[in-house]
Amino acid sequence: NVIFKGNAGLTPTFTNSFDVGFLQKLGKFTVNSSIYYQHSTDVISRVSRDEIRTIGPNGENEVVTIREPINLAAEDRYGFEFTANFNPSRKLRFSGSFNLFQTETDGDYIYERYSLDNQGNIVTNLETQSLDNSNGSWFARFNSMVSLPGKIQWQTRLFYRGANKTAQSETKGIFSVNLAFSRDLFKEKASVSINFSDVFNSRIWKRNTTI
């Protein structure tokens, strides 16, 4: 059993961000690259822990996983981003971006751990778990806009996020494709559109958690 809960004691996350970029236009191409650094305090992160709770009609003790957001101490993130736009004509527009980053997280998770003693009674102990973590990942986007006959606009969006990990979990990479078709009506006073989200049913989150 997994129980998701909130946390009324959360405080805001504050981030200092620094970015140095370069923009260049090459005919119908526009390219933009940058390097960045971000330092955040009181970062909000979801964590998991096991508890023993008395549940069920017979008052049985069962192990449940509690997942909740908490404030960690600090997080540093630095990386490289590249974007490009290509507009060969008024009927064709393409854009894409790539972001490669490294994240360094520093913080401890302090909580009450519930367990059973030799007599089957529930006892609590104060636990401290280090959530220090170093993780590198990346994501990429691609968008295209094509004008079809009949003044129909065809838009395609592709997205991929690489695998990601924290001190407690590892998330697999995820890929998705969205399609949209639209047409203006009544001299652009109205429009009709059809959207297809996650065409290949591939936007599935897969996460392995170790507590």
Tab-separated table of C-alpha atoms in Angstrom:
chain	number	residue	atom	x	y	z
A	1	ASN	CA	0.000	0.000	0.000
A	2	VAL	CA	1.189	3.514	-0.850
A	3	ILE	CA	-0.207	6.625	0.851
A	4	PHE	CA	0.392	10.046	-0.706
A	5	LYS	CA	0.171	12.926	1.737
A	6	GLY	CA	0.753	16.664	1.764
A	7	ASN	CA	2.917	18.772	4.016
A	8	ALA	CA	1.501	21.988	5.481
A	9	GLY	CA	4.919	22.907	6.858
A	10	LEU	CA	6.594	23.419	3.478
A	11	THR	CA	8.476	26.673	2.932
A	12	PRO	CA	9.111	28.353	-0.459
A	13	THR	CA	12.103	27.467	-2.605
A	14	PHE	CA	14.374	30.379	-3.547
A	15	THR	CA	16.695	30.163	-6.560
A	16	ASN	CA	19.593	32.301	-7.763
A	17	SER	CA	20.088	31.743	-11.477
A	18	PHE	CA	22.978	32.778	-13.732
A	19	ASP	CA	22.966	32.361	-17.505
A	20	VAL	CA	25.405	33.240	-20.305
A	21	GLY	CA	24.083	32.820	-23.845
A	22	PHE	CA	24.988	33.298	-27.498
A	23	LEU	CA	22.475	34.053	-30.280
A	24	GLN	CA	23.245	33.826	-33.984
A	25	LYS	CA	21.064	34.221	-37.079
A	26	LEU	CA	22.219	32.389	-40.198
A	27	GLY	CA	19.748	33.111	-42.967
A	28	LYS	CA	16.659	31.087	-42.210
A	29	PHE	CA	18.359	29.468	-39.210
A	30	THR	CA	18.432	30.910	-35.705
A	31	VAL	CA	20.601	29.194	-33.105
A	32	ASN	CA	20.892	29.974	-29.430
A	33	SER	CA	23.203	28.309	-26.925
A	34	SER	CA	23.811	29.004	-23.277
A	35	ILE	CA	25.417	27.694	-20.122
A	36	TYR	CA	23.709	28.204	-16.783
A	37	TYR	CA	24.072	27.728	-13.047
A	38	GLN	CA	21.282	27.659	-10.458
A	39	HIS	CA	21.523	27.516	-6.676
A	40	SER	CA	18.310	26.726	-4.772
A	41	THR	CA	17.580	26.592	-1.053
A	42	ASP	CA	14.776	24.699	0.721
A	43	VAL	CA	14.232	22.606	-2.389
A	44	ILE	CA	10.937	20.689	-2.327
A	45	SER	CA	11.433	16.984	-2.999
A	46	ARG	CA	9.146	13.960	-2.659
A	47	VAL	CA	10.489	11.268	-0.341
A	48	SER	CA	9.293	7.841	0.747
A	49	ARG	CA	9.380	5.914	3.996
A	50	ASP	CA	7.833	2.730	5.387
A	51	GLU	CA	5.438	2.733	8.313
A	52	ILE	CA	3.546	0.066	10.189
A	53	ARG	CA	-0.092	1.034	10.589
A	54	THR	CA	-3.059	-0.683	12.159
A	55	ILE	CA	-5.584	-1.008	9.350
A	56	GLY	CA	-8.272	-3.374	8.131
A	57	PRO	CA	-11.456	-4.599	9.803
A	58	ASN	CA	-9.492	-6.839	12.178
A	59	GLY	CA	-7.014	-4.161	13.267
A	60	GLU	CA	-4.050	-5.872	11.610
A	61	ASN	CA	-0.594	-4.304	11.501
A	62	GLU	CA	0.575	-3.769	7.920
A	63	VAL	CA	3.553	-2.084	6.302
A	64	VAL	CA	2.592	0.907	4.146
A	65	THR	CA	4.767	3.285	2.153
A	66	ILE	CA	4.288	6.978	2.886
A	67	ARG	CA	5.235	9.420	0.126
A	68	GLU	CA	5.301	13.137	0.940
A	69	PRO	CA	7.023	16.407	-0.084
A	70	ILE	CA	9.687	17.908	2.184
A	71	ASN	CA	12.189	20.774	2.071
A	72	LEU	CA	15.772	19.697	1.469
A	73	ALA	CA	18.740	21.860	2.367
A	74	ALA	CA	20.125	22.940	-1.016
A	75	GLU	CA	20.491	22.040	-4.677
A	76	ASP	CA	22.993	23.150	-7.320
A	77	ARG	CA	22.205	22.689	-10.995
A	78	TYR	CA	24.390	23.555	-13.944
A	79	GLY	CA	24.159	22.674	-17.584
A	80	PHE	CA	24.162	23.516	-21.256
A	81	GLU	CA	21.181	24.347	-23.471
A	82	PHE	CA	20.974	24.564	-27.257
A	83	THR	CA	17.960	25.684	-29.294
A	84	ALA	CA	17.497	26.088	-33.028
A	85	ASN	CA	14.773	27.424	-35.312
A	86	PHE	CA	14.492	26.853	-39.065
A	87	ASN	CA	11.817	28.610	-41.126
A	88	PRO	CA	12.403	27.705	-44.784
A	89	SER	CA	9.073	29.237	-45.856
A	90	ARG	CA	5.810	30.635	-44.520
A	91	LYS	CA	4.355	27.112	-44.710
A	92	LEU	CA	7.150	25.309	-42.873
A	93	ARG	CA	8.517	26.022	-39.405
A	94	PHE	CA	10.772	23.808	-37.310
A	95	SER	CA	12.288	24.242	-33.860
A	96	GLY	CA	14.171	22.072	-31.424
A	97	SER	CA	16.034	22.244	-28.140
A	98	PHE	CA	18.483	20.129	-26.177
A	99	ASN	CA	19.331	20.509	-22.495
A	100	LEU	CA	22.119	18.650	-20.693
A	101	PHE	CA	22.444	19.222	-16.947
A	102	GLN	CA	24.002	18.031	-13.698
A	103	THR	CA	22.259	18.282	-10.326
A	104	GLU	CA	23.919	18.152	-6.894
A	105	THR	CA	21.495	17.764	-3.972
A	106	ASP	CA	22.399	18.123	-0.299
A	107	GLY	CA	20.030	17.353	2.579
A	108	ASP	CA	18.867	14.995	5.338
A	109	TYR	CA	15.448	13.433	5.886
A	110	ILE	CA	14.535	13.239	9.584
A	111	TYR	CA	11.388	11.297	10.461
A	112	GLU	CA	9.797	8.900	12.948
A	113	ARG	CA	10.173	5.283	11.863
A	114	TYR	CA	7.475	2.854	12.973
A	115	SER	CA	8.376	-0.803	13.647
A	116	LEU	CA	7.247	-3.811	15.703
A	117	ASP	CA	8.953	-5.062	18.858
A	118	ASN	CA	9.166	-8.733	19.897
A	119	GLN	CA	5.687	-8.549	21.438
A	120	GLY	CA	4.129	-7.178	18.276
A	121	ASN	CA	3.718	-3.649	19.604
A	122	ILE	CA	4.339	-0.634	17.408
A	123	VAL	CA	7.365	1.410	18.502
A	124	THR	CA	8.822	4.595	17.013
A	125	ASN	CA	12.422	5.666	16.509
A	126	LEU	CA	13.810	8.934	15.172
A	127	GLU	CA	15.652	8.233	11.920
A	128	THR	CA	17.973	10.437	9.849
A	129	GLN	CA	18.493	9.501	6.211
A	130	SER	CA	20.993	11.302	4.013
A	131	LEU	CA	19.466	12.357	0.683
A	132	ASP	CA	22.710	13.685	-0.794
A	133	ASN	CA	22.671	12.893	-4.490
A	134	SER	CA	24.507	13.610	-7.725
A	135	ASN	CA	22.612	13.134	-10.978
A	136	GLY	CA	23.181	13.896	-14.642
A	137	SER	CA	20.388	13.838	-17.203
A	138	TRP	CA	19.064	15.510	-20.347
A	139	PHE	CA	15.901	16.256	-22.293
A	140	ALA	CA	15.080	17.273	-25.853
A	141	ARG	CA	12.109	18.789	-27.697
A	142	PHE	CA	11.181	19.080	-31.366
A	143	ASN	CA	8.272	21.071	-32.837
A	144	SER	CA	7.134	21.441	-36.420
A	145	MET	CA	4.367	23.430	-38.099
A	146	VAL	CA	3.310	22.539	-41.630
A	147	SER	CA	0.617	24.268	-43.717
A	148	LEU	CA	-1.397	21.660	-45.616
A	149	PRO	CA	-3.781	22.211	-48.518
A	150	GLY	CA	-7.129	23.652	-47.488
A	151	LYS	CA	-5.458	26.035	-45.016
A	152	ILE	CA	-5.009	23.231	-42.482
A	153	GLN	CA	-2.192	23.626	-39.964
A	154	TRP	CA	-0.418	20.425	-38.903
A	155	GLN	CA	1.640	20.604	-35.706
A	156	THR	CA	3.893	17.867	-34.335
A	157	ARG	CA	5.535	17.845	-30.903
A	158	LEU	CA	8.158	15.310	-29.813
A	159	PHE	CA	9.626	15.166	-26.323
A	160	TYR	CA	12.158	12.905	-24.623
A	161	ARG	CA	13.457	13.080	-21.055
A	162	GLY	CA	16.417	10.930	-20.099
A	163	ALA	CA	16.629	8.697	-17.061
A	164	ASN	CA	16.755	10.503	-13.738
A	165	LYS	CA	17.669	9.435	-10.217
A	166	THR	CA	17.481	10.699	-6.659
A	167	ALA	CA	18.861	9.270	-3.409
A	168	GLN	CA	15.749	7.072	-3.103
A	169	SER	CA	14.523	6.403	-6.638
A	170	GLU	CA	15.419	5.986	-10.289
A	171	THR	CA	13.070	7.037	-13.094
A	172	LYS	CA	13.316	5.581	-16.579
A	173	GLY	CA	13.461	7.755	-19.686
A	174	ILE	CA	10.162	8.849	-21.209
A	175	PHE	CA	9.176	9.673	-24.806
A	176	SER	CA	5.968	11.172	-26.175
A	177	VAL	CA	4.522	12.416	-29.463
A	178	ASN	CA	1.577	14.825	-29.835
A	179	LEU	CA	-0.185	15.767	-33.083
A	180	ALA	CA	-2.619	18.585	-33.777
A	181	PHE	CA	-4.578	19.743	-36.827
A	182	SER	CA	-6.384	23.080	-36.972
A	183	ARG	CA	-8.145	25.336	-39.442
A	184	ASP	CA	-9.364	28.912	-39.191
A	185	LEU	CA	-12.987	29.597	-40.134
A	186	PHE	CA	-15.075	32.654	-41.029
A	187	LYS	CA	-12.103	34.840	-41.943
A	188	GLU	CA	-10.143	33.846	-38.817
A	189	LYS	CA	-13.039	34.684	-36.482
A	190	ALA	CA	-13.237	31.045	-35.353
A	191	SER	CA	-11.164	27.893	-35.544
A	192	VAL	CA	-11.564	24.144	-35.243
A	193	SER	CA	-8.840	21.773	-34.064
A	194	ILE	CA	-8.205	18.080	-33.452
A	195	ASN	CA	-5.525	16.980	-30.978
A	196	PHE	CA	-3.908	13.579	-30.506
A	197	SER	CA	-1.957	13.321	-27.247
A	198	ASP	CA	0.681	10.642	-26.671
A	199	VAL	CA	0.105	9.020	-30.065
A	200	PHE	CA	2.166	5.893	-29.316
A	201	ASN	CA	0.997	5.550	-25.676
A	202	SER	CA	4.621	5.846	-24.589
A	203	ARG	CA	4.295	8.550	-21.916
A	204	ILE	CA	4.517	6.042	-19.072
A	205	TRP	CA	6.388	6.843	-15.862
A	206	LYS	CA	8.460	3.904	-14.563
A	207	ARG	CA	10.148	4.416	-11.211
A	208	ASN	CA	12.057	2.119	-8.895
A	209	THR	CA	12.137	3.280	-5.263
A	210	THR	CA	14.555	2.050	-2.603
A	211	ILE	CA	13.894	3.082	0.994
